[in-house]
mmCIF file of the C-alpha atoms, coordinates in Angstrom:
data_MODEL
# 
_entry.id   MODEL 
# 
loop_
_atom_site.group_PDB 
_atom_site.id 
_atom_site.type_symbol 
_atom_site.label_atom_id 
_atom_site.label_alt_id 
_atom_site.label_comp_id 
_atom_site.label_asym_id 
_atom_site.label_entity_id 
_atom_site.label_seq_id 
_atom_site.pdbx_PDB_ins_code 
_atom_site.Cartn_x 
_atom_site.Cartn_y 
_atom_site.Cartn_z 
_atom_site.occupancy 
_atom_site.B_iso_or_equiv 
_atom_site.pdbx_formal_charge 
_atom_site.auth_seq_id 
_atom_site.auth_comp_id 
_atom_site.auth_asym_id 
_atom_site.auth_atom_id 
_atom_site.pdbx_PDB_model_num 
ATOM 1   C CA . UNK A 1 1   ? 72.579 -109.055 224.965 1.00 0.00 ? 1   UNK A CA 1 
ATOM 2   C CA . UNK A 1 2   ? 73.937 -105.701 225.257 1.00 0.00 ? 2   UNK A CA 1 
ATOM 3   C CA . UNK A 1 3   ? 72.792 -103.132 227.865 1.00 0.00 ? 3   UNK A CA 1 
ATOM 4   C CA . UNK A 1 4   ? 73.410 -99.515  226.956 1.00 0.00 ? 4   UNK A CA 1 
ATOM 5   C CA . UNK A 1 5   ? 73.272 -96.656  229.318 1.00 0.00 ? 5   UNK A CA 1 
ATOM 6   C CA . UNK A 1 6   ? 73.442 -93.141  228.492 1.00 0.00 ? 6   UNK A CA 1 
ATOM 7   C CA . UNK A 1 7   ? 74.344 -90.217  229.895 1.00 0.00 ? 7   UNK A CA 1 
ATOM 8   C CA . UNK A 1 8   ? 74.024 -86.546  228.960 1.00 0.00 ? 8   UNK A CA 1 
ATOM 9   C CA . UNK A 1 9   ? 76.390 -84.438  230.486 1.00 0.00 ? 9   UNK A CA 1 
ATOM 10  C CA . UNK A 1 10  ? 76.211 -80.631  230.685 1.00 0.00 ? 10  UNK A CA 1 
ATOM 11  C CA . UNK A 1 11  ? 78.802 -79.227  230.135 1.00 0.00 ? 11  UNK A CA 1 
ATOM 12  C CA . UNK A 1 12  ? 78.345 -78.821  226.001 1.00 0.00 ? 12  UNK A CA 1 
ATOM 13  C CA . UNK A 1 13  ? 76.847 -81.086  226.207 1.00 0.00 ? 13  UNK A CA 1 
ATOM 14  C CA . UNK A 1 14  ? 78.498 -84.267  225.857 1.00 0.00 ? 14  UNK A CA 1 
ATOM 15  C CA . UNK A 1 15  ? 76.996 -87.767  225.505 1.00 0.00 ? 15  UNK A CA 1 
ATOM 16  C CA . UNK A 1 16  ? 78.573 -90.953  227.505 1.00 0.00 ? 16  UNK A CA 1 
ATOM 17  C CA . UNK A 1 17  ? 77.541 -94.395  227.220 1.00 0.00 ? 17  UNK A CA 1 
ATOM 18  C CA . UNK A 1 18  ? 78.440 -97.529  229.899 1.00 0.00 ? 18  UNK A CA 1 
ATOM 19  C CA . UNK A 1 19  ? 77.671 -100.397 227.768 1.00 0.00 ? 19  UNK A CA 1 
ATOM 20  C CA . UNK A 1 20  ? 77.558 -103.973 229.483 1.00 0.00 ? 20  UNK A CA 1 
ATOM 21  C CA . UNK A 1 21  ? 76.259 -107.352 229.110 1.00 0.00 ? 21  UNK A CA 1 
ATOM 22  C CA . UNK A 1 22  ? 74.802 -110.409 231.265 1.00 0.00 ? 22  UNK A CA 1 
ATOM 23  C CA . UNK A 1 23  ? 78.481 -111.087 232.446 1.00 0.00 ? 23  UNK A CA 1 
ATOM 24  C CA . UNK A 1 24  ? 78.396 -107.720 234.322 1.00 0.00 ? 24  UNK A CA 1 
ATOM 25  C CA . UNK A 1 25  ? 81.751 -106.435 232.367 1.00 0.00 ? 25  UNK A CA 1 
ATOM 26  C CA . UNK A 1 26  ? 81.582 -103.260 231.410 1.00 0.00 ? 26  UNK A CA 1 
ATOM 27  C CA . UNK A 1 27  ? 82.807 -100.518 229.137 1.00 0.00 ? 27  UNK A CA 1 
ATOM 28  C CA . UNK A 1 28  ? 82.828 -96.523  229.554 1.00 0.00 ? 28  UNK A CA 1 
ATOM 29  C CA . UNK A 1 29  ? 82.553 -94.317  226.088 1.00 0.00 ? 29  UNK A CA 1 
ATOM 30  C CA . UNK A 1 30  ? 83.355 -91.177  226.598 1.00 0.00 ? 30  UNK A CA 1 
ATOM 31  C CA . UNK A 1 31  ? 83.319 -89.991  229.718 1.00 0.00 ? 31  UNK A CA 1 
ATOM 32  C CA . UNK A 1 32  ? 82.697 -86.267  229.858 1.00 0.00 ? 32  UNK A CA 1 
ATOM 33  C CA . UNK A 1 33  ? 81.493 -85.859  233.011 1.00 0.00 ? 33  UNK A CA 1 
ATOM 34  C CA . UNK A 1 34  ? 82.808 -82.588  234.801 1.00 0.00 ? 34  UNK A CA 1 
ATOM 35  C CA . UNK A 1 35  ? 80.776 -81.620  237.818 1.00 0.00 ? 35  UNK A CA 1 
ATOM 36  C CA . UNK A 1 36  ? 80.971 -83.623  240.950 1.00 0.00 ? 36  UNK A CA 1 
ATOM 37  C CA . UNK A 1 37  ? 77.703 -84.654  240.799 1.00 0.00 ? 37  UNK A CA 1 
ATOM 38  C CA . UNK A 1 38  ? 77.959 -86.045  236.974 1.00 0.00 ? 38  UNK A CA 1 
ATOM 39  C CA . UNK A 1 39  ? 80.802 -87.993  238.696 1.00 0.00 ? 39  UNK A CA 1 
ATOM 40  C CA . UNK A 1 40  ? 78.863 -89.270  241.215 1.00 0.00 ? 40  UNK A CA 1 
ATOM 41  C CA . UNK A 1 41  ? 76.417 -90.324  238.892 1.00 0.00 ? 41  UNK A CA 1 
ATOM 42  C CA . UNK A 1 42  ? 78.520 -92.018  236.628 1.00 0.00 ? 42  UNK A CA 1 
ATOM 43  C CA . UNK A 1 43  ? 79.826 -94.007  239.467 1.00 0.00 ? 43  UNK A CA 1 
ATOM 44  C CA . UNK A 1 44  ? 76.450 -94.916  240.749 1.00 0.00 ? 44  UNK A CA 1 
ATOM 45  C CA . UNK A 1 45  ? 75.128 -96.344  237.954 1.00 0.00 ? 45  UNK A CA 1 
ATOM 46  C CA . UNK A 1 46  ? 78.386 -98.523  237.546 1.00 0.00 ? 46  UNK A CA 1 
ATOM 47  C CA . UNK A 1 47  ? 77.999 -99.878  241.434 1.00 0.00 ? 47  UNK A CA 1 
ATOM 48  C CA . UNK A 1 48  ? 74.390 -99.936  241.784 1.00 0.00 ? 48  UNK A CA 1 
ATOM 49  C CA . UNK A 1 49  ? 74.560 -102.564 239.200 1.00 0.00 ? 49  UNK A CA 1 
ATOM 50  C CA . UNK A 1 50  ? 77.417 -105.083 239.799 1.00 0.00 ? 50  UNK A CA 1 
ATOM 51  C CA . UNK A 1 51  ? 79.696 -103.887 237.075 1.00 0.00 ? 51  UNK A CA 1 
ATOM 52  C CA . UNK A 1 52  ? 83.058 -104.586 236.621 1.00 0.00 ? 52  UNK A CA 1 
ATOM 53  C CA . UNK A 1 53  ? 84.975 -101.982 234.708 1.00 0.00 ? 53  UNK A CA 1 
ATOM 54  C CA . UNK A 1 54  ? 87.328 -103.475 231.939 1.00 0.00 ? 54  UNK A CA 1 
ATOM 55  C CA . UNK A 1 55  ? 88.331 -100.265 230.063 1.00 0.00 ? 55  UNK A CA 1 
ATOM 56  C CA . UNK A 1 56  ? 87.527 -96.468  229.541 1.00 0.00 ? 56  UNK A CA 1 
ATOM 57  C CA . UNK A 1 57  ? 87.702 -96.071  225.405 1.00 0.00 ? 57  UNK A CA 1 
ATOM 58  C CA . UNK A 1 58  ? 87.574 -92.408  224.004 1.00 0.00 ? 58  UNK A CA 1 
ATOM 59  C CA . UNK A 1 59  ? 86.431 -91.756  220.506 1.00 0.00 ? 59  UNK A CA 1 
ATOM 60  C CA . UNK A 1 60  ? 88.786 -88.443  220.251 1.00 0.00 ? 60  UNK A CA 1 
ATOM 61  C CA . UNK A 1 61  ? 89.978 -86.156  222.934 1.00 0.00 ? 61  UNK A CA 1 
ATOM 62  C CA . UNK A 1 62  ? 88.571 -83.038  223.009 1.00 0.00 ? 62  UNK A CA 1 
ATOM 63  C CA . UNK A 1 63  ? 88.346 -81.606  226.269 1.00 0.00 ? 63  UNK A CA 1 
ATOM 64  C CA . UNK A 1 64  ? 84.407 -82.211  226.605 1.00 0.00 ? 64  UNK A CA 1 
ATOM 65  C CA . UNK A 1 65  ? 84.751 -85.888  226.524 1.00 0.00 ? 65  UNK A CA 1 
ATOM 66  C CA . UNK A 1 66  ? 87.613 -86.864  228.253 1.00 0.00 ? 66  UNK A CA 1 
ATOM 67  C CA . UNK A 1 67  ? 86.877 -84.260  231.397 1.00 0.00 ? 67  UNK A CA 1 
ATOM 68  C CA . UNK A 1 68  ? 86.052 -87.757  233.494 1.00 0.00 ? 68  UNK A CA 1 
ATOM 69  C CA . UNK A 1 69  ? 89.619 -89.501  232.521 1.00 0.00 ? 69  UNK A CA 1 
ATOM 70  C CA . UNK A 1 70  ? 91.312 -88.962  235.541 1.00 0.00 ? 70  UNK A CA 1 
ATOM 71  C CA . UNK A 1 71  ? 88.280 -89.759  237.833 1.00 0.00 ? 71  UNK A CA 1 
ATOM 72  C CA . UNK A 1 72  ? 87.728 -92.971  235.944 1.00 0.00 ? 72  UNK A CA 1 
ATOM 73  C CA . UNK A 1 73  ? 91.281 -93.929  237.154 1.00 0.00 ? 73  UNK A CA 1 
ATOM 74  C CA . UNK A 1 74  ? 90.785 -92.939  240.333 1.00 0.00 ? 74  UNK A CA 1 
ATOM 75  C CA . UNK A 1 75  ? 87.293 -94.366  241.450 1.00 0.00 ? 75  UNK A CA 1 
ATOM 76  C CA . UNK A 1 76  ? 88.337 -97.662  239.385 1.00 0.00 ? 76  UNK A CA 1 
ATOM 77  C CA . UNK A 1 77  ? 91.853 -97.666  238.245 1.00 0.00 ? 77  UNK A CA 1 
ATOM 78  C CA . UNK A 1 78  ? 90.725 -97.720  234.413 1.00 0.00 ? 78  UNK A CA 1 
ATOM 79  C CA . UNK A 1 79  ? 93.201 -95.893  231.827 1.00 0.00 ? 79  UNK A CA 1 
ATOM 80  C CA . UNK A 1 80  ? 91.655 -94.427  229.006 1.00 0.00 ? 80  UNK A CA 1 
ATOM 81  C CA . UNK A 1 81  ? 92.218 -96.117  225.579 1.00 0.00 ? 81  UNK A CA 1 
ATOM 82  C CA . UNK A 1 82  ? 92.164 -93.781  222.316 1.00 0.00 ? 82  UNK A CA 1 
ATOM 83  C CA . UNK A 1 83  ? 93.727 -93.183  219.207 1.00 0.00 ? 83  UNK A CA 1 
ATOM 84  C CA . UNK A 1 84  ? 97.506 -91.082  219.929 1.00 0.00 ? 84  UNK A CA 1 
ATOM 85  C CA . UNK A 1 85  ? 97.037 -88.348  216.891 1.00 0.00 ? 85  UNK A CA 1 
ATOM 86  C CA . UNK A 1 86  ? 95.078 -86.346  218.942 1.00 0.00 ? 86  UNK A CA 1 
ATOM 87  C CA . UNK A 1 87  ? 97.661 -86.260  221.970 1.00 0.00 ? 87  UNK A CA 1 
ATOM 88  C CA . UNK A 1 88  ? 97.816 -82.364  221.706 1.00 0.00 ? 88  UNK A CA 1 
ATOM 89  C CA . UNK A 1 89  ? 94.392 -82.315  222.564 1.00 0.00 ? 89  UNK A CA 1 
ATOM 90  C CA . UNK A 1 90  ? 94.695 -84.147  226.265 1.00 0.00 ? 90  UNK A CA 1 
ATOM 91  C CA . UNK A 1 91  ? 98.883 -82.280  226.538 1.00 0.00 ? 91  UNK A CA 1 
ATOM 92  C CA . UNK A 1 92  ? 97.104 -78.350  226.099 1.00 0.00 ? 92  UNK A CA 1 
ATOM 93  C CA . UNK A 1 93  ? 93.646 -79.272  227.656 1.00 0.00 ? 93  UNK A CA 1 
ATOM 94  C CA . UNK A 1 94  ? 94.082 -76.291  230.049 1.00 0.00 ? 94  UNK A CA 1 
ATOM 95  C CA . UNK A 1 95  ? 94.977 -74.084  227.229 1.00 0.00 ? 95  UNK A CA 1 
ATOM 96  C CA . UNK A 1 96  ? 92.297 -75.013  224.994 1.00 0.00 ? 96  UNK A CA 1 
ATOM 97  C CA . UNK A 1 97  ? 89.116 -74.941  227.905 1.00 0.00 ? 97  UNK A CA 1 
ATOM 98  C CA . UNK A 1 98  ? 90.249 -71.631  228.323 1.00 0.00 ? 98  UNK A CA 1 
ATOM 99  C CA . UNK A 1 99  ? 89.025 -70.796  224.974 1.00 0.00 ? 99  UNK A CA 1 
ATOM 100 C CA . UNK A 1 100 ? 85.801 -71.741  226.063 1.00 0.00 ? 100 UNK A CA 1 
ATOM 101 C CA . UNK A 1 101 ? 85.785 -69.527  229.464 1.00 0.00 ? 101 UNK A CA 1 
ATOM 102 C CA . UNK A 1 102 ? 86.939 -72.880  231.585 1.00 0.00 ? 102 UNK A CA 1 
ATOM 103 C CA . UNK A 1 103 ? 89.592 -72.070  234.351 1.00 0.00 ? 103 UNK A CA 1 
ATOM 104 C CA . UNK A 1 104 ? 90.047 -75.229  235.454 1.00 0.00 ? 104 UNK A CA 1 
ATOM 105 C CA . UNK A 1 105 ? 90.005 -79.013  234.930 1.00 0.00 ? 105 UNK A CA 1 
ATOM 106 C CA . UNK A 1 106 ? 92.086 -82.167  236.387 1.00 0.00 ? 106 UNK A CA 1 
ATOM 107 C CA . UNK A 1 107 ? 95.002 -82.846  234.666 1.00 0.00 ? 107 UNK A CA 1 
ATOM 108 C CA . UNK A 1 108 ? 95.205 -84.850  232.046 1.00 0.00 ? 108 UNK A CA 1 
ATOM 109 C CA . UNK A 1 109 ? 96.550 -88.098  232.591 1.00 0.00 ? 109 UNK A CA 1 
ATOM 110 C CA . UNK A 1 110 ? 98.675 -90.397  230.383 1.00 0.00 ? 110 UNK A CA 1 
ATOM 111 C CA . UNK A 1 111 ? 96.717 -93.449  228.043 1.00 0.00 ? 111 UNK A CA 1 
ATOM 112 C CA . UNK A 1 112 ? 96.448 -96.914  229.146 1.00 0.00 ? 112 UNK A CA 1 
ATOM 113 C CA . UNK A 1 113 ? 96.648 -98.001  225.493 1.00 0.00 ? 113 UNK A CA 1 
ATOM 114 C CA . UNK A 1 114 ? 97.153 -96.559  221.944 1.00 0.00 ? 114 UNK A CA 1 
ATOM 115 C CA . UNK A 1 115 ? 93.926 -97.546  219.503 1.00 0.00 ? 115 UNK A CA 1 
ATOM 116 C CA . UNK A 1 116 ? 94.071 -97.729  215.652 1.00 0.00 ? 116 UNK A CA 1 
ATOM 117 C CA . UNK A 1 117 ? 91.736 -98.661  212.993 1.00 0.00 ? 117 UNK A CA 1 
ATOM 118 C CA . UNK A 1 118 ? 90.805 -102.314 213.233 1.00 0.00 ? 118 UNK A CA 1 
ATOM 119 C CA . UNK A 1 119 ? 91.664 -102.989 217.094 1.00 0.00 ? 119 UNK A CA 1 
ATOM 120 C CA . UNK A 1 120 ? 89.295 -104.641 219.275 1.00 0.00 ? 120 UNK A CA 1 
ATOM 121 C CA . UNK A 1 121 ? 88.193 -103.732 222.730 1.00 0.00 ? 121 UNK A CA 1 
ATOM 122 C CA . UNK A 1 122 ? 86.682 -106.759 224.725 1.00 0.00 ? 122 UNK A CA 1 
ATOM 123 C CA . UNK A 1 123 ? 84.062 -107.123 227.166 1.00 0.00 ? 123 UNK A CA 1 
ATOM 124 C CA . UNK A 1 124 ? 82.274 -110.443 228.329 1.00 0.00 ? 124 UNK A CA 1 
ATOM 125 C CA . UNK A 1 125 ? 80.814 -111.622 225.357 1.00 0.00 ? 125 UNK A CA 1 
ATOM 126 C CA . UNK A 1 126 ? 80.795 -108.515 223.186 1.00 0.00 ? 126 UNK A CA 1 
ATOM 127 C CA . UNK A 1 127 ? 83.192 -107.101 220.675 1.00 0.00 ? 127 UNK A CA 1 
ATOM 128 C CA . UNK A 1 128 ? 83.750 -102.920 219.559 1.00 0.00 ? 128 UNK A CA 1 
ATOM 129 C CA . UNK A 1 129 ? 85.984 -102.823 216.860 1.00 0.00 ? 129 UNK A CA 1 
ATOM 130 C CA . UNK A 1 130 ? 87.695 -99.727  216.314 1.00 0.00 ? 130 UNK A CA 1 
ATOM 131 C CA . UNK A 1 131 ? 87.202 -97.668  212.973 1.00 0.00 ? 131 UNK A CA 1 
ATOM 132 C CA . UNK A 1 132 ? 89.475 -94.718  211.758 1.00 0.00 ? 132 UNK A CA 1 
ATOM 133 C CA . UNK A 1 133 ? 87.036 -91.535  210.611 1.00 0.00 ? 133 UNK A CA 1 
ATOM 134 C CA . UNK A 1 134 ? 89.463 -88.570  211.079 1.00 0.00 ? 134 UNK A CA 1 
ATOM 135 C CA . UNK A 1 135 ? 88.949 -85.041  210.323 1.00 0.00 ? 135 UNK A CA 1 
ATOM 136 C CA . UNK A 1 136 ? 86.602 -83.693  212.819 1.00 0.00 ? 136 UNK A CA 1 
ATOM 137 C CA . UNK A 1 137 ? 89.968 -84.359  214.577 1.00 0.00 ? 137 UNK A CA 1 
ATOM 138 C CA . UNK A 1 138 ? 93.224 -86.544  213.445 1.00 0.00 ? 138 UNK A CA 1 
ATOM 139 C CA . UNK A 1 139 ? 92.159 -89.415  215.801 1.00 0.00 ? 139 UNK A CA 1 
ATOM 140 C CA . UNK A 1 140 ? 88.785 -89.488  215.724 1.00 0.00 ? 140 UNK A CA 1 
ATOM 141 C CA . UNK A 1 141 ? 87.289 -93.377  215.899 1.00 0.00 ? 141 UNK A CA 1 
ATOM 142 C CA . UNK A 1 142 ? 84.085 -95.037  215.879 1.00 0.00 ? 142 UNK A CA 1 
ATOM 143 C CA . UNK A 1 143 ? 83.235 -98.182  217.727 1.00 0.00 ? 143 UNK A CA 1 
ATOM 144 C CA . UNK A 1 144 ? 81.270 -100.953 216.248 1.00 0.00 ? 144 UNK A CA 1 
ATOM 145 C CA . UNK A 1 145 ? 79.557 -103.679 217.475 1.00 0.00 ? 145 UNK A CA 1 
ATOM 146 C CA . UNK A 1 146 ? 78.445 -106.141 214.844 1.00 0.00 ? 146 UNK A CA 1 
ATOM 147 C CA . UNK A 1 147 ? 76.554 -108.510 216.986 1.00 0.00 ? 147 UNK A CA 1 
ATOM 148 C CA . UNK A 1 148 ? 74.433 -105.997 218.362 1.00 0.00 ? 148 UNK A CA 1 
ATOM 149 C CA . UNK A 1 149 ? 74.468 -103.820 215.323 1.00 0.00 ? 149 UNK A CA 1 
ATOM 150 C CA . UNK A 1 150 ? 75.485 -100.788 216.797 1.00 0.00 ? 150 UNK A CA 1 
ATOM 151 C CA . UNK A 1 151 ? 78.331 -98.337  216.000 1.00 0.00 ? 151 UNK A CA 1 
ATOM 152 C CA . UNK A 1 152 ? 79.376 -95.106  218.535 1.00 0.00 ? 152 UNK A CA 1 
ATOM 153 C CA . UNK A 1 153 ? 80.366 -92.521  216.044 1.00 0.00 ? 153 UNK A CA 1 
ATOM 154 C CA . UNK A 1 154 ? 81.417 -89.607  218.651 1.00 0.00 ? 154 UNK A CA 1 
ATOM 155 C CA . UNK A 1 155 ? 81.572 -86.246  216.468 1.00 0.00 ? 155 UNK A CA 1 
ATOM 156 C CA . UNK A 1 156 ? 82.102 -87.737  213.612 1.00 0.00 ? 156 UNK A CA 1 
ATOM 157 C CA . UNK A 1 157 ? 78.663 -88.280  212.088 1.00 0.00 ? 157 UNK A CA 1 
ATOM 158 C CA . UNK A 1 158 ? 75.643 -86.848  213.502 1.00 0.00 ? 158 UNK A CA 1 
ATOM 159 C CA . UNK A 1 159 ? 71.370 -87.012  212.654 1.00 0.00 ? 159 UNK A CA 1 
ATOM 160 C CA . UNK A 1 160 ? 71.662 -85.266  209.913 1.00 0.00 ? 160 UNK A CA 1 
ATOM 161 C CA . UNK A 1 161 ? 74.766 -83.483  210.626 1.00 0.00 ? 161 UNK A CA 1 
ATOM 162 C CA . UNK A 1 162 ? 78.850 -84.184  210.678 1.00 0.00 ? 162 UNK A CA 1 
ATOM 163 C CA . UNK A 1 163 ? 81.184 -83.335  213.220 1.00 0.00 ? 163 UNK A CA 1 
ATOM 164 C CA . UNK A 1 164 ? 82.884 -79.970  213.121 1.00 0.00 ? 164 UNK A CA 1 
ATOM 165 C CA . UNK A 1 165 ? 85.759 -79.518  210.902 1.00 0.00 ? 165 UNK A CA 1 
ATOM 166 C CA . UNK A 1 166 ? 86.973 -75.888  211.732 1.00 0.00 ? 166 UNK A CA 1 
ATOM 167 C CA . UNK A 1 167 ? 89.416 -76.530  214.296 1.00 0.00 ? 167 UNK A CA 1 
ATOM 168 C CA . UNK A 1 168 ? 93.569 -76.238  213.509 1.00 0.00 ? 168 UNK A CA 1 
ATOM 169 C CA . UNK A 1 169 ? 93.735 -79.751  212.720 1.00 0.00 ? 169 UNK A CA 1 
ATOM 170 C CA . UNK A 1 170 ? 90.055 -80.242  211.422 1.00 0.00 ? 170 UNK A CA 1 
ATOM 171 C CA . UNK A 1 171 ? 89.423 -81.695  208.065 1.00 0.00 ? 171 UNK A CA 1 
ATOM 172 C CA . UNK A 1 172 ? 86.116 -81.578  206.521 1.00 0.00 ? 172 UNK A CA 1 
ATOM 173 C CA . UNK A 1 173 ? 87.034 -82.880  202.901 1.00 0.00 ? 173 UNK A CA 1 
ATOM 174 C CA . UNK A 1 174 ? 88.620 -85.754  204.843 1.00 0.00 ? 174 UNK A CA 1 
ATOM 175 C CA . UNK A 1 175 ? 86.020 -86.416  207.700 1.00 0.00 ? 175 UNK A CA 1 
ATOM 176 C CA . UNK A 1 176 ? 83.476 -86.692  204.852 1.00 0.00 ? 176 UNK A CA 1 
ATOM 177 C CA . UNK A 1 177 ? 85.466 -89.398  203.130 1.00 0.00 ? 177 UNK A CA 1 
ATOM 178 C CA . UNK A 1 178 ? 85.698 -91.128  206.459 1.00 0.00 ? 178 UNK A CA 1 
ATOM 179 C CA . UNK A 1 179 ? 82.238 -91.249  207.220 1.00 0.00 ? 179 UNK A CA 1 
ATOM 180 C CA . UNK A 1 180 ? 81.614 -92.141  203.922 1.00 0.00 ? 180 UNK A CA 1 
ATOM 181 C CA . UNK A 1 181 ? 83.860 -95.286  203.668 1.00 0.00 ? 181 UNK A CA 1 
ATOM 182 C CA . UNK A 1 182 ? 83.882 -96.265  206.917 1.00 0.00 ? 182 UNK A CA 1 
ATOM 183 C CA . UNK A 1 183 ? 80.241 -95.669  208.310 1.00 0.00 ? 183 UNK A CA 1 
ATOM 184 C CA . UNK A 1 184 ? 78.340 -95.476  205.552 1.00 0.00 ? 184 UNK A CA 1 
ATOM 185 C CA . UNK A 1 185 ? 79.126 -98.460  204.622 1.00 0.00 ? 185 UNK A CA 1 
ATOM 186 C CA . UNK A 1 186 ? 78.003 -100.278 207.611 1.00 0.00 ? 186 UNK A CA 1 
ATOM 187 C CA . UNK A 1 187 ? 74.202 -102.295 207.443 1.00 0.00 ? 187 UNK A CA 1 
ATOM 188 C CA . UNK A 1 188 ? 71.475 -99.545  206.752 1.00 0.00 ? 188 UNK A CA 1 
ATOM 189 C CA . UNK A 1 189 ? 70.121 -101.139 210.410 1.00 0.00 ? 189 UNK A CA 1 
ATOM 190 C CA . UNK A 1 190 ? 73.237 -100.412 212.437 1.00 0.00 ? 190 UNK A CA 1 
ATOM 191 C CA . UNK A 1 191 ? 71.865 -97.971  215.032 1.00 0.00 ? 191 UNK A CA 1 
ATOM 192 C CA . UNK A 1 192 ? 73.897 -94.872  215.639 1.00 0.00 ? 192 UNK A CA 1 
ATOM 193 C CA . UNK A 1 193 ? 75.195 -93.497  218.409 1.00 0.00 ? 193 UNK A CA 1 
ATOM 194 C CA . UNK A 1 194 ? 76.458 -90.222  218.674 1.00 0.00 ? 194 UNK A CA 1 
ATOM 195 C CA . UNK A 1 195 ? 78.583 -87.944  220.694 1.00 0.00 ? 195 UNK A CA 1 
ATOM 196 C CA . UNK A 1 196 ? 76.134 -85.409  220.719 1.00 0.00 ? 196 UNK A CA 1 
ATOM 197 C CA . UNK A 1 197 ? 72.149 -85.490  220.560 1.00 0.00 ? 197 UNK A CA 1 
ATOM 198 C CA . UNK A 1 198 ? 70.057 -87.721  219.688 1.00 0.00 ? 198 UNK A CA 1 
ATOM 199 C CA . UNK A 1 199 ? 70.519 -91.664  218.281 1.00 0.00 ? 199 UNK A CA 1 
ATOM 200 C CA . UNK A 1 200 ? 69.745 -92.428  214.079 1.00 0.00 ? 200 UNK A CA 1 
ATOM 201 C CA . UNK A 1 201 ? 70.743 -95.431  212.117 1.00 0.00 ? 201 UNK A CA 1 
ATOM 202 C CA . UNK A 1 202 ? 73.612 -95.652  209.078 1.00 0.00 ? 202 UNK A CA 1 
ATOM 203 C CA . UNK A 1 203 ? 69.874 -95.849  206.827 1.00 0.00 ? 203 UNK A CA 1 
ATOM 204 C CA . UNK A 1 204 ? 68.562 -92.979  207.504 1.00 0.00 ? 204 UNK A CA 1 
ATOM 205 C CA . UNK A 1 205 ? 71.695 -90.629  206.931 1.00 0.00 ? 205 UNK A CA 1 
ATOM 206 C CA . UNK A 1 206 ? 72.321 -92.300  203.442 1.00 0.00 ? 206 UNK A CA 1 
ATOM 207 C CA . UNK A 1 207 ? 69.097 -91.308  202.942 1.00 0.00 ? 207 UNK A CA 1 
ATOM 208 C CA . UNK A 1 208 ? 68.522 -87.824  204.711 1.00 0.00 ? 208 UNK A CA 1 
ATOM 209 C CA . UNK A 1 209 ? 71.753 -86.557  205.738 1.00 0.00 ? 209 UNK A CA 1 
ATOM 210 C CA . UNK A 1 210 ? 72.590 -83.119  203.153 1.00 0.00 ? 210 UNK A CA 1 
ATOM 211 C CA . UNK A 1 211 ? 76.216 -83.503  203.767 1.00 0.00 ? 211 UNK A CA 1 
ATOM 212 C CA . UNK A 1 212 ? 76.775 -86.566  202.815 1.00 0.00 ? 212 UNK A CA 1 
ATOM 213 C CA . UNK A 1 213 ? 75.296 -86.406  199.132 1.00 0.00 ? 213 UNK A CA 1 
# 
């Protein structure tokens, strides 16, 4: 069985997940932590329990949730794992905070491994396969877990909402096709985890969600 632990860091906020199992392997989602304290926390969590930390997977890279890359390598010598098209993202991350009144950051630094739709990141017993839903940015993924019937959907799709589209390399026509054909079609059970706010299920946004009809 899966454990999931979230966190909701402040600085957009952003939403990270640690998900482990029984083996006490471990995975990071998104880890957007930039104060020293959501650090701290982060690390914590991953001590205080036992884990082992096998890899550091990013769903895009926008600045909010890749802040905690380079502290990931250094409190555990993890490199992030994520999908190259957004590269420009993590290259001009100074440039672009600064559009949001950030002065500073750490720098970025370099992948551990290049994701694409239909690669598989392993952990004890568990399996997150990797599914392409550009648009809210060229490399945007998702991460599913059959087995626990789960799938981390970063800004992509949203309760009731999609990711923004409005950035220079945003697509909306696009993302919507993605989330169509590659979430959407998913079990109406699969429990969804999002970048931002609050958790719904593939079901319910079939059902409810007004940009998606």
């Amino acid at each position: 069985m899966m454990t999931i632990k979230k966190f909701e860091f402040n600085m957009l906020p952003v939403n990270c997940y640690v998900l482990s199992d029984e083996t006490k392997e471990a995975v990071i989602i998104d880890a957007g932590c930039y104060y020293t304290d959501e650090q701290q926390a982060l690390k914590n969590y991953i001590e205080s329990n036992g884990l082992t930390l096998k890899h550091l997977i990013c769903t895009h890279l926008h600045f909010d949730h890749i802040f905690g890359n380079p502290f990931v390598l250094r409190t555990f010598g993890i490199k992030a794992e994520a999908n190259p098209k957004d590269m420009p993202w993590m290259a001009n991350i100074k440039q672009r905070i600064s559009i949001f009144g950030l002065s500073t950051c750490d720098d970025p630094v370099p992948l551990g491994r290049e994701l694409e739709e239909g690669d598989e990141v392993t952990f004890g017993t568990h399996t997150l396969k990797a599914l392409a839903v550009p648009g809210h940015s060229p490399g945007s993924l998702a991460f599913y877990c059959e087995e626990e019937k789960v799938v981390f959907t970063g800004d992509a799709l949203f309760a009731g909402s999609i990711g923004r589209a409005d950035f220079i390399d945003g697509d909306e026509s696009l993302l919507i096709r993605s989330v169509k054909e590659k979430l959407l079609t998913l079990p109406d059970e699969t429990v969804v985890l999002t970048g931002h706010g609050e958790k719904t299920t593939i079901g319910n946004e079939k059902r409810f969600n007004i940009f998606l009809r």
